[in-house]
Amino acid sequence: MNKTKNAAFAYSYLLPSAILTLVLGIYPIAWAFRYMFYNYKGYGAARFTGLDNFTRIMHDTQFWDSVVNTFVYAGGKLLLSIPLSLLLAAILNRRIKGRQLLRAVFFMPTVISTAVMAVVFFTIFNSYNGILNQFLIKFNMSSSGIDWLGPKHAMLTVILVAVWGAVGNYMLLFLAGLQNIPEDVYESSSLDGANKIQQFRFITLPMLGPVLQMVIMLAIINALKGYESIMVLTEGGPAGKTEVMFLYLYKLFFPVGGSSASTQVQEFGYGSAVAFVSALIVGMISVIYFYASRRMNRID
Amino acid sequence: MRTKEITGKTVLWIFLLAFAFVTLIPVVITILGSFKTNMELTSGATFLPGKWQFSNYGEAWDKANFSTYTLNSLIVSLSTVAGTLLVASMAAYVVDRMDFFGKKIYIGIQSFTMFVAVGAVVLRPQFDLMVKLHLHSSLWGVILILISAHASIFFILLSFMKGIPRELDEAARIDGSSLGRTFWTIILPLLGPGLGVGALFTFRGAWNEYLLPLVFTMTKPELQTLTVGLANLKYGISAASQTHYMMAGACLSILPILVAYVFANKSFMQMTAGSLKG
């Protein structure tokens, strides 16, 4: 008797969480999974079309361009942010003056909204009257400014903004990993005459292996899925130059974004299929990376 | 040897200070820019404002509707914090303290939702659900969806819950306290630090959320939050003439979270670092 009473209590306290999770977390995923086999534009009846959506994806050059852009964006972001954050963590793990303050400063971008910062970066990088170009012109470093958000440099600008927002986060994760390496390993190696660079190469990097593997994994997934700042900064433009996979996907579900109301129509069925393929791509990359990086998990 | 050491230190500090400069400068530009005239922002390259335009804030507050946006942001963030903590702490209590059928399934589902974030895709069905519930043209839809994503807070609270000795529950039970009463009067107050960290994280997430409020306010501009209202200024027809509003608005949305960060810096750092260890 007491047992049933206890169970009833347990379920009643679990109920709000369980209902919210099922209705707003699990059901939407199932919804998308179903509609990827349908032609459904958000109104009227949904028509079952089997694998037609997937055939269409194969020929959707716009989508595959966005996939390429996603890889360029993610690659650039990773190549810049991972070494930089690792270096900063290694430095700030030492007993140097003001390290608490510097840690706090470097971590700060993480607490600010990406959308808000994208607005700020827009006013800074804006080609026509952006703050940066005004500065470059005034100090004669450029005659007419650089077209930061133009076709040539837009991707680079978008990557730089992403790096600005990401370095502090990864630095902190690396710092946590570094704190697990015992101090005396360094001491005994410096008695053996190892210098700082050798120590970093032969002690820090190998001992940090598992953490490094996990942080890079997180970074890859985040970079492949991130699109909020690009959405505000360039809307995927100019001419699709910064259109990434998940931004393309978003536009299929919510075609009206900002002022440049695109000519696209709502395509829920097709969008769900694109979502599935995109998620598959992210999943595949993660698995490939996981197997390729297994060696990092071994401390020897 | 001695000069080499000094050179090394100098290079190190130049690197650190340069990176600190790059990190801080966009925020400094925003804060200083919020006191400049529009002319000054778009034509000159002054660092400090020529004449401090404190009126920017008043105008942004009235003319660019930032009073409404701020109120909406506060409603969304505070409701989400309250709802998330309530729902997640109740679940964490029974999961940690009791045994019942389906516990493993529940934990499995919570970790699944944490790792399978499908972004734009689930937004659409979520929106349709809210249309059916007639909540799509109010902020409650946004709040409910934000509360539903409480998996990470649940796991944080669960780990804090494990630190509260079970002897307390025992003692309370012997004294005749019901399970519910034990939770509200004994466990919850002791969960204070965990709730604090959870509140901080949830507030940061809700205050900075962009996509959800954007989608839910597409037809109702008066419901926009700070992030949405601000980003929309960028799209505005006369965007070029409103840069000073944009800067003032950006400050209004950055400063509260920055102040919270400065005060809670330590727990912010510890929790983010701690999340690595699982």
Coordinates of C-alpha atoms in Angstrom, one line a residue:
Chain A
M1 CA 0.0 0.0 0.0
N2 CA 2.7 2.4 1.0
K3 CA 4.6 1.4 -2.1
T4 CA 1.8 2.4 -4.5
K5 CA 1.4 5.6 -2.6
N6 CA 5.1 6.4 -3.0
A7 CA 5.0 5.6 -6.7
A8 CA 2.0 7.8 -7.2
F9 CA 4.0 10.6 -5.5
A10 CA 7.0 10.0 -7.7
Y11 CA 5.0 10.1 -10.9
S12 CA 3.1 13.2 -9.9
Y13 CA 6.4 15.1 -9.3
L14 CA 7.8 13.7 -12.6
L15 CA 4.7 14.5 -14.6
P16 CA 5.4 18.2 -15.5
S17 CA 8.9 17.4 -16.7
A18 CA 7.8 14.3 -18.6
I19 CA 4.9 15.9 -20.3
L20 CA 6.9 19.0 -21.4
T21 CA 9.7 16.8 -22.7
L22 CA 7.4 14.5 -24.6
V23 CA 5.1 17.1 -26.1
L24 CA 7.7 19.8 -27.0
G25 CA 10.9 17.7 -27.3
I26 CA 10.1 14.3 -28.6
Y27 CA 6.9 14.8 -30.6
P28 CA 8.4 17.5 -32.9
I29 CA 11.2 15.1 -33.8
A30 CA 8.7 12.4 -34.7
W31 CA 6.7 15.0 -36.7
A32 CA 9.7 15.9 -38.8
F33 CA 10.5 12.3 -39.3
R34 CA 7.1 11.6 -40.7
Y35 CA 6.8 14.5 -43.0
M36 CA 10.0 13.8 -44.9
F37 CA 8.1 11.3 -46.9
Y38 CA 5.4 13.8 -47.8
N39 CA 4.8 16.8 -50.0
Y40 CA 3.5 19.3 -47.5
K41 CA 3.6 23.0 -47.9
G42 CA 2.0 23.9 -44.5
Y43 CA -1.6 24.2 -45.8
G44 CA -4.0 21.8 -47.5
A45 CA -3.5 18.1 -47.4
A46 CA -0.1 16.4 -47.1
R47 CA 0.5 14.0 -50.0
F48 CA 2.6 10.9 -49.5
T49 CA 5.4 10.9 -52.0
G50 CA 7.8 8.2 -50.8
L51 CA 11.4 9.1 -51.4
D52 CA 10.7 11.9 -53.9
N53 CA 12.1 14.5 -51.4
F54 CA 15.4 12.7 -51.2
T55 CA 15.7 12.5 -55.0
R56 CA 15.1 16.2 -55.1
I57 CA 17.8 16.8 -52.5
M58 CA 20.3 15.0 -54.8
H59 CA 19.7 17.6 -57.5
D60 CA 19.4 20.6 -55.2
T61 CA 22.6 22.5 -56.0
Q62 CA 21.6 25.3 -53.5
F63 CA 21.6 22.7 -50.7
W64 CA 25.0 21.2 -51.7
D65 CA 26.5 24.6 -52.0
S66 CA 25.4 25.3 -48.5
V67 CA 27.0 22.0 -47.4
V68 CA 30.3 23.1 -48.9
N69 CA 30.0 26.5 -47.2
T70 CA 29.3 24.8 -43.9
F71 CA 32.5 22.8 -44.2
V72 CA 34.5 26.0 -45.1
Y73 CA 32.9 27.8 -42.2
A74 CA 33.4 25.0 -39.7
G75 CA 36.9 24.3 -40.9
G76 CA 38.0 27.9 -40.6
K77 CA 36.4 28.3 -37.2
L78 CA 38.0 25.2 -35.8
L79 CA 41.5 25.9 -37.3
L80 CA 41.5 29.3 -35.7
S81 CA 39.7 28.7 -32.4
I82 CA 41.1 25.4 -31.2
P83 CA 44.8 26.2 -31.3
L84 CA 44.2 29.7 -30.0
S85 CA 42.1 28.5 -27.1
L86 CA 44.5 25.7 -26.3
L87 CA 47.4 28.2 -26.2
L88 CA 45.5 30.6 -24.0
A89 CA 44.5 27.8 -21.6
A90 CA 48.1 26.6 -21.4
I91 CA 49.3 30.1 -20.6
L92 CA 46.6 30.9 -18.1
N93 CA 47.1 27.6 -16.3
R94 CA 50.5 28.9 -15.1
R95 CA 50.8 31.1 -12.1
I96 CA 51.0 34.4 -13.9
K97 CA 49.8 37.7 -12.7
G98 CA 46.2 38.6 -13.3
R99 CA 45.2 35.2 -14.6
Q100 CA 41.8 35.3 -13.0
L101 CA 41.0 38.6 -14.6
L102 CA 42.3 37.5 -18.0
R103 CA 40.2 34.3 -17.8
A104 CA 37.1 36.3 -17.0
V105 CA 37.8 38.7 -20.0
F106 CA 38.3 35.9 -22.5
F107 CA 35.3 34.0 -21.3
M108 CA 33.0 37.1 -21.5
P109 CA 31.8 36.7 -25.1
T110 CA 30.2 33.5 -24.2
V111 CA 27.7 35.2 -22.0
I112 CA 26.5 37.7 -24.6
S113 CA 23.9 36.8 -27.1
T114 CA 25.2 35.8 -30.6
A115 CA 22.3 37.6 -32.3
V116 CA 23.1 40.8 -30.4
M117 CA 26.8 40.6 -31.1
A118 CA 26.0 39.9 -34.8
V119 CA 24.2 43.2 -34.9
V120 CA 27.1 45.0 -33.3
F121 CA 29.6 43.3 -35.7
F122 CA 27.4 44.3 -38.6
T123 CA 27.8 48.0 -37.7
I124 CA 31.6 47.4 -37.3
F125 CA 32.2 45.4 -40.5
N126 CA 29.5 47.1 -42.6
S127 CA 31.3 47.9 -45.9
Y128 CA 29.6 51.2 -46.7
N129 CA 29.9 53.1 -43.4
G130 CA 31.1 50.5 -41.0
I131 CA 33.2 51.6 -38.0
L132 CA 36.2 49.5 -39.0
N133 CA 36.4 50.9 -42.6
Q134 CA 36.0 54.5 -41.3
F135 CA 38.9 53.8 -39.1
L136 CA 41.0 52.2 -41.8
I137 CA 40.4 55.2 -44.1
K138 CA 41.0 57.8 -41.5
F139 CA 44.4 56.3 -40.7
N140 CA 45.3 55.8 -44.3
M141 CA 45.5 52.0 -44.0
S142 CA 43.1 51.6 -46.9
S143 CA 41.9 54.1 -49.5
S144 CA 38.3 53.1 -49.8
G145 CA 37.8 50.5 -47.1
I146 CA 37.5 46.8 -47.4
D147 CA 34.3 45.1 -48.5
W148 CA 34.1 43.0 -45.4
L149 CA 30.6 41.7 -46.1
G150 CA 31.0 41.5 -49.8
P151 CA 31.3 38.3 -51.9
K152 CA 35.1 38.1 -51.4
H153 CA 35.4 38.5 -47.7
A154 CA 32.0 37.7 -46.2
M155 CA 32.9 34.1 -45.3
L156 CA 36.1 35.3 -43.6
T157 CA 34.3 37.9 -41.6
V158 CA 31.6 35.4 -40.5
I159 CA 34.4 33.0 -39.4
L160 CA 36.2 35.8 -37.4
V161 CA 33.0 36.7 -35.6
A162 CA 32.4 33.0 -34.7
V163 CA 36.0 32.6 -33.4
W164 CA 35.5 35.7 -31.3
G165 CA 32.5 34.0 -29.6
A166 CA 34.0 30.5 -29.3
V167 CA 37.6 30.9 -28.0
G168 CA 36.7 31.6 -24.4
N169 CA 34.4 28.7 -24.1
Y170 CA 36.9 26.1 -25.4
M171 CA 39.7 27.8 -23.3
L172 CA 37.7 27.1 -20.2
L173 CA 37.1 23.5 -21.1
F174 CA 40.8 23.1 -21.8
L175 CA 41.7 24.8 -18.5
A176 CA 39.5 22.2 -16.7
G177 CA 41.4 19.4 -18.4
L178 CA 44.8 21.0 -17.7
Q179 CA 44.0 21.1 -14.0
N180 CA 43.9 17.3 -13.9
I181 CA 47.6 17.0 -14.9
P182 CA 49.7 16.7 -11.8
E183 CA 52.2 19.4 -11.2
D184 CA 55.1 17.1 -10.3
V185 CA 55.2 15.7 -13.9
Y186 CA 56.3 19.1 -15.0
E187 CA 58.7 19.5 -12.1
S188 CA 60.5 16.3 -12.8
S189 CA 60.7 16.9 -16.5
S190 CA 62.2 20.4 -16.0
L191 CA 64.8 18.7 -13.7
D192 CA 65.6 16.5 -16.7
G193 CA 66.2 19.7 -18.7
A194 CA 63.0 19.9 -20.8
N195 CA 62.0 23.4 -21.9
K196 CA 58.5 24.8 -22.0
I197 CA 57.9 23.9 -25.6
Q198 CA 59.1 20.3 -25.1
Q199 CA 56.9 20.0 -22.0
F200 CA 53.9 21.2 -24.0
R201 CA 54.6 18.8 -26.8
F202 CA 55.5 15.7 -24.7
I203 CA 53.5 16.1 -21.5
T204 CA 50.6 18.6 -21.9
L205 CA 49.3 17.5 -25.3
P206 CA 49.3 13.7 -24.7
M207 CA 47.9 14.0 -21.2
L208 CA 45.2 16.4 -22.5
G209 CA 44.3 13.8 -25.2
P210 CA 40.8 12.7 -24.0
V211 CA 39.8 16.3 -23.2
L212 CA 41.1 17.5 -26.5
Q213 CA 39.2 14.8 -28.3
M214 CA 36.0 15.8 -26.6
V215 CA 36.3 19.5 -27.0
I216 CA 37.1 19.2 -30.7
M217 CA 34.1 16.9 -31.1
L218 CA 31.9 19.6 -29.4
A219 CA 33.4 22.3 -31.6
I220 CA 32.8 20.3 -34.8
I221 CA 29.1 19.7 -33.9
N222 CA 28.6 23.4 -32.9
A223 CA 30.3 24.7 -36.0
L224 CA 28.3 22.5 -38.3
K225 CA 25.0 23.4 -36.7
G226 CA 25.6 27.1 -36.0
Y227 CA 23.8 29.6 -38.1
E228 CA 22.3 32.3 -35.8
S229 CA 25.0 34.8 -36.1
I230 CA 25.3 34.3 -39.9
M231 CA 21.6 34.8 -40.1
V232 CA 21.8 38.2 -38.5
L233 CA 25.1 39.2 -40.0
T234 CA 24.7 38.4 -43.7
E235 CA 21.4 36.4 -44.0
G236 CA 23.5 33.9 -46.0
G237 CA 24.4 36.5 -48.6
P238 CA 25.9 38.0 -50.6
A239 CA 24.5 35.7 -53.3
G240 CA 24.5 32.6 -51.0
K241 CA 28.2 33.0 -50.2
T242 CA 27.7 32.4 -46.5
E243 CA 24.6 30.3 -46.7
V244 CA 25.2 27.3 -44.4
M245 CA 23.3 24.0 -44.2
F246 CA 21.1 24.9 -41.2
L247 CA 20.3 28.4 -42.4
Y248 CA 19.1 27.0 -45.7
L249 CA 17.0 24.6 -43.7
Y250 CA 15.6 27.3 -41.5
K251 CA 14.5 29.2 -44.6
L252 CA 12.5 26.2 -45.9
F253 CA 10.4 26.3 -42.7
F254 CA 10.3 30.1 -42.2
P255 CA 10.8 31.7 -45.6
V256 CA 10.3 35.3 -44.4
G257 CA 13.4 36.5 -42.7
G258 CA 14.2 40.1 -42.0
S259 CA 13.7 42.6 -44.9
S260 CA 14.9 40.5 -47.8
A261 CA 11.7 38.4 -48.0
S262 CA 13.0 35.6 -50.0
T263 CA 11.0 34.2 -52.9
Q264 CA 11.1 30.7 -51.4
V265 CA 7.8 29.2 -50.2
Q266 CA 7.2 27.1 -47.1
E267 CA 8.3 23.5 -47.8
F268 CA 7.7 21.5 -44.6
G269 CA 7.9 18.1 -46.2
Y270 CA 11.0 18.9 -48.2
G271 CA 12.5 20.8 -45.2
S272 CA 12.1 17.7 -43.0
A273 CA 14.0 15.6 -45.5
V274 CA 16.7 18.3 -45.8
A275 CA 16.9 18.3 -42.0
F276 CA 17.3 14.5 -41.9
V277 CA 20.1 14.6 -44.5
S278 CA 21.8 17.5 -42.6
A279 CA 21.6 15.7 -39.3
L280 CA 22.9 12.6 -41.0
I281 CA 25.9 14.6 -42.4
V282 CA 26.6 16.0 -38.9
G283 CA 26.3 12.5 -37.4
M284 CA 28.6 11.0 -40.0
I285 CA 31.3 13.6 -39.6
S286 CA 31.1 13.0 -35.8
V287 CA 31.5 9.3 -36.2
I288 CA 34.3 9.6 -38.7
Y289 CA 36.1 12.1 -36.4
F290 CA 35.5 9.9 -33.4
Y291 CA 37.2 6.9 -35.0
A292 CA 40.0 8.9 -36.5
S293 CA 40.8 10.5 -33.2
R294 CA 40.6 7.3 -31.0
R295 CA 44.4 7.5 -30.6
M296 CA 43.9 10.7 -28.6
N297 CA 41.9 8.9 -26.0
R298 CA 44.9 6.7 -25.0
I299 CA 47.3 8.2 -22.5
D300 CA 50.7 6.7 -22.7
Chain B
M1 CA 69.7 33.6 -20.5
R2 CA 68.3 36.5 -18.6
T3 CA 67.5 38.6 -21.7
K4 CA 66.0 35.6 -23.4
E5 CA 63.6 35.2 -20.4
I6 CA 62.7 38.9 -20.6
T7 CA 62.0 38.7 -24.3
G8 CA 59.8 35.6 -23.7
K9 CA 57.8 37.3 -21.1
T10 CA 57.4 40.4 -23.2
V11 CA 56.1 38.3 -26.2
L12 CA 53.8 36.5 -23.9
W13 CA 52.3 39.6 -22.5
I14 CA 52.0 41.3 -25.8
F15 CA 50.0 38.3 -27.0
L16 CA 47.8 38.2 -24.0
L17 CA 47.0 41.9 -24.0
A18 CA 46.4 41.9 -27.8
F19 CA 43.9 39.1 -27.4
A20 CA 42.3 40.8 -24.5
F21 CA 42.0 44.0 -26.6
V22 CA 40.4 42.1 -29.5
T23 CA 38.0 40.4 -27.1
L24 CA 36.9 43.6 -25.3
I25 CA 36.9 46.1 -28.2
P26 CA 33.5 45.2 -29.8
V27 CA 31.9 45.6 -26.4
V28 CA 33.7 48.8 -25.7
I29 CA 32.8 50.1 -29.1
T30 CA 29.2 49.3 -28.4
I31 CA 29.1 51.0 -25.0
L32 CA 30.9 54.2 -26.3
G33 CA 28.9 54.1 -29.5
S34 CA 25.7 54.2 -27.5
F35 CA 26.6 57.7 -26.4
K36 CA 27.5 59.1 -29.9
T37 CA 25.4 60.9 -32.4
N38 CA 24.4 59.0 -35.4
M39 CA 26.6 61.2 -37.6
E40 CA 29.6 60.5 -35.4
L41 CA 29.0 56.8 -35.6
T42 CA 28.7 56.6 -39.4
S43 CA 31.1 59.2 -40.6
G44 CA 34.0 59.6 -38.2
A45 CA 36.4 57.3 -36.5
T46 CA 36.4 58.9 -33.1
F47 CA 37.0 56.6 -30.2
L48 CA 35.4 58.6 -27.4
P49 CA 32.1 60.4 -28.1
G50 CA 32.6 64.1 -28.9
K51 CA 29.7 65.0 -26.8
W52 CA 28.1 62.3 -24.6
Q53 CA 24.5 61.8 -25.9
F54 CA 22.8 60.3 -22.9
S55 CA 19.5 61.1 -24.6
N56 CA 20.1 58.1 -27.0
Y57 CA 18.9 55.8 -24.3
G58 CA 15.7 57.8 -23.6
E59 CA 15.0 58.0 -27.3
A60 CA 15.7 54.3 -27.9
W61 CA 13.6 53.5 -24.9
D62 CA 10.6 55.5 -26.3
K63 CA 11.0 55.8 -30.1
A64 CA 12.6 52.4 -30.8
N65 CA 10.3 50.7 -28.3
F66 CA 13.0 49.3 -26.1
S67 CA 10.9 49.7 -23.0
T68 CA 8.5 47.1 -24.5
Y69 CA 11.3 44.9 -25.6
T70 CA 13.0 45.0 -22.2
L71 CA 9.7 44.2 -20.4
N72 CA 9.1 41.2 -22.8
S73 CA 12.6 40.0 -22.3
L74 CA 12.2 40.2 -18.5
I75 CA 8.9 38.3 -18.6
V76 CA 10.3 35.6 -20.8
S77 CA 13.5 35.2 -18.8
L78 CA 12.1 35.3 -15.3
S79 CA 9.2 33.0 -16.1
T80 CA 11.5 30.5 -17.8
V81 CA 13.9 30.5 -14.9
A82 CA 11.0 30.0 -12.4
G83 CA 9.4 27.2 -14.5
T84 CA 12.6 25.4 -15.3
L85 CA 13.8 25.3 -11.7
L86 CA 10.4 24.1 -10.5
V87 CA 10.0 21.4 -13.0
A88 CA 13.6 20.2 -13.0
S89 CA 14.0 20.2 -9.2
M90 CA 10.8 18.2 -8.6
A91 CA 12.0 15.6 -11.2
A92 CA 15.5 15.5 -9.8
Y93 CA 14.1 14.9 -6.2
V94 CA 12.1 11.9 -7.1
V95 CA 14.7 10.5 -9.5
D96 CA 17.4 10.7 -6.9
R97 CA 15.5 9.7 -3.8
M98 CA 13.0 7.1 -5.0
D99 CA 12.7 4.0 -7.0
F100 CA 9.8 3.5 -9.5
F101 CA 9.1 1.9 -12.8
G102 CA 10.3 3.9 -15.8
K103 CA 13.0 5.8 -14.1
K104 CA 15.7 4.6 -16.5
I105 CA 13.5 5.4 -19.5
Y106 CA 12.9 8.9 -18.2
I107 CA 16.7 9.5 -17.7
G108 CA 17.3 8.1 -21.2
I109 CA 14.8 10.4 -22.8
Q110 CA 16.3 13.4 -21.0
S111 CA 19.8 12.7 -22.2
F112 CA 18.5 12.0 -25.7
T113 CA 16.9 15.5 -25.9
M114 CA 20.1 17.0 -24.7
F115 CA 22.2 15.5 -27.5
V116 CA 19.7 15.5 -30.3
A117 CA 19.1 19.2 -30.8
V118 CA 17.6 19.6 -34.3
G119 CA 17.2 23.4 -34.2
A120 CA 15.1 24.8 -37.0
V121 CA 13.2 21.6 -37.6
V122 CA 11.5 21.2 -34.3
L123 CA 10.6 24.9 -34.2
R124 CA 7.9 24.4 -36.9
P125 CA 6.0 21.6 -35.1
Q126 CA 6.4 23.4 -31.8
F127 CA 4.9 26.5 -33.4
D128 CA 1.9 24.5 -34.8
L129 CA 1.3 22.9 -31.4
M130 CA 1.1 26.4 -29.9
V131 CA -1.3 27.5 -32.6
K132 CA -3.6 24.6 -31.6
L133 CA -3.3 25.6 -27.9
H134 CA -3.9 29.3 -28.9
L135 CA -0.6 30.3 -27.4
H136 CA 1.2 31.3 -30.6
S137 CA 0.4 35.0 -30.3
S138 CA 1.5 35.3 -26.7
L139 CA 4.9 35.0 -25.1
W140 CA 3.7 31.9 -23.1
G141 CA 4.4 29.7 -26.1
V142 CA 8.0 30.8 -26.1
I143 CA 8.2 30.3 -22.3
L144 CA 6.7 26.8 -22.4
I145 CA 9.1 25.7 -25.1
L146 CA 12.1 27.2 -23.3
I147 CA 11.0 25.4 -20.1
S148 CA 10.6 22.1 -22.0
A149 CA 14.4 22.2 -22.7
H150 CA 15.3 21.7 -19.1
A151 CA 17.3 18.5 -19.5
S152 CA 20.7 20.0 -18.7
I153 CA 19.4 21.8 -15.6
F154 CA 17.8 18.6 -14.5
F155 CA 21.2 16.8 -14.6
I156 CA 22.9 19.7 -12.8
L157 CA 20.3 19.7 -10.0
L158 CA 20.5 15.9 -9.9
S159 CA 24.2 16.1 -9.1
F160 CA 23.6 18.7 -6.4
M161 CA 20.8 16.6 -5.0
K162 CA 23.2 13.7 -4.5
G163 CA 25.2 15.9 -2.2
I164 CA 22.3 16.3 0.3
P165 CA 22.5 13.5 2.9
R166 CA 19.7 11.0 2.8
E167 CA 19.7 10.9 6.6
L168 CA 17.7 14.2 6.5
D169 CA 14.9 12.5 4.6
E170 CA 15.0 9.7 7.1
A171 CA 14.8 11.9 10.1
A172 CA 11.9 13.9 8.5
R173 CA 10.0 10.8 7.7
I174 CA 10.3 9.5 11.3
D175 CA 9.1 12.9 12.4
G176 CA 6.0 12.3 10.3
S177 CA 6.7 14.7 7.4
S178 CA 5.2 13.6 4.1
L179 CA 7.5 13.3 1.0
G180 CA 6.1 16.5 -0.5
R181 CA 6.6 18.4 2.7
T182 CA 10.2 17.1 3.0
F183 CA 11.0 18.3 -0.4
W184 CA 9.6 21.8 0.0
T185 CA 10.7 22.6 3.5
I186 CA 14.0 20.7 3.8
I187 CA 15.5 19.6 0.5
L188 CA 14.7 22.7 -1.6
P189 CA 16.3 25.2 0.8
L190 CA 19.4 23.0 0.9
L191 CA 19.5 22.9 -2.9
G192 CA 20.2 26.7 -2.9
P193 CA 23.6 26.7 -4.6
G194 CA 22.4 24.3 -7.3
L195 CA 19.3 26.4 -7.9
G196 CA 21.5 29.5 -8.1
V197 CA 23.7 28.0 -10.8
G198 CA 20.7 26.6 -12.7
A199 CA 19.0 30.0 -12.5
L200 CA 22.1 31.7 -13.9
F201 CA 22.4 29.3 -16.9
T202 CA 18.7 29.4 -17.6
F203 CA 18.5 33.2 -17.4
R204 CA 21.5 33.5 -19.8
G205 CA 19.9 31.1 -22.3
A206 CA 16.4 32.7 -22.2
W207 CA 17.7 36.3 -22.2
N208 CA 19.8 35.6 -25.2
E209 CA 17.4 33.5 -27.1
Y210 CA 16.8 34.8 -30.6
L211 CA 15.1 32.2 -32.9
L212 CA 12.1 31.3 -30.7
P213 CA 10.9 34.8 -30.0
L214 CA 11.6 35.7 -33.6
V215 CA 9.3 33.0 -34.9
F216 CA 6.6 33.7 -32.3
T217 CA 6.5 37.5 -32.8
M218 CA 6.6 37.6 -36.6
T219 CA 3.0 38.9 -36.7
K220 CA 3.1 40.6 -33.3
P221 CA 5.9 43.2 -33.1
E222 CA 4.7 44.4 -29.7
L223 CA 5.8 41.0 -28.2
Q224 CA 9.4 41.2 -29.5
T225 CA 12.2 40.7 -27.0
L226 CA 15.4 42.7 -26.9
T227 CA 17.3 40.4 -29.2
V228 CA 14.6 40.3 -31.8
G229 CA 13.8 44.0 -31.7
L230 CA 17.4 44.8 -32.0
A231 CA 18.1 42.5 -34.9
N232 CA 15.0 44.0 -36.6
L233 CA 16.5 47.5 -36.3
K234 CA 19.2 46.2 -38.6
Y235 CA 16.7 45.2 -41.2
G236 CA 14.8 48.5 -40.9
I237 CA 14.3 50.6 -44.0
S238 CA 16.3 53.4 -42.5
A239 CA 18.8 51.2 -40.8
A240 CA 21.7 53.5 -41.6
S241 CA 20.1 56.3 -39.7
Q242 CA 19.5 54.3 -36.5
T243 CA 22.9 53.0 -35.7
H244 CA 22.9 55.0 -32.4
Y245 CA 19.7 53.3 -31.4
M246 CA 21.2 50.0 -32.3
M247 CA 24.2 50.6 -30.0
A248 CA 22.0 51.8 -27.1
G249 CA 19.7 48.8 -27.6
A250 CA 22.7 46.5 -27.7
C251 CA 23.9 47.9 -24.4
L252 CA 20.5 47.5 -22.8
S253 CA 20.6 43.8 -23.7
I254 CA 24.2 43.2 -22.9
L255 CA 24.6 45.0 -19.7
P256 CA 22.2 43.0 -17.4
I257 CA 23.8 39.7 -18.4
L258 CA 27.3 41.2 -18.1
V259 CA 26.6 42.5 -14.6
A260 CA 25.2 39.0 -13.7
Y261 CA 28.3 37.5 -15.1
V262 CA 30.6 39.7 -13.1
F263 CA 28.9 39.0 -9.9
A264 CA 28.6 35.3 -10.5
N265 CA 31.9 34.9 -12.3
K266 CA 33.1 32.2 -10.0
S267 CA 30.2 29.8 -10.3
F268 CA 29.9 30.5 -14.0
M269 CA 33.5 29.4 -14.4
Q270 CA 33.3 26.4 -12.1
M271 CA 30.1 25.0 -13.6
T272 CA 31.3 25.3 -17.2
A273 CA 34.5 23.6 -16.2
G274 CA 32.7 21.0 -14.1
S275 CA 30.4 20.1 -17.0
L276 CA 33.4 18.6 -18.7
K277 CA 33.9 16.0 -16.0
G278 CA 30.2 14.9 -16.4

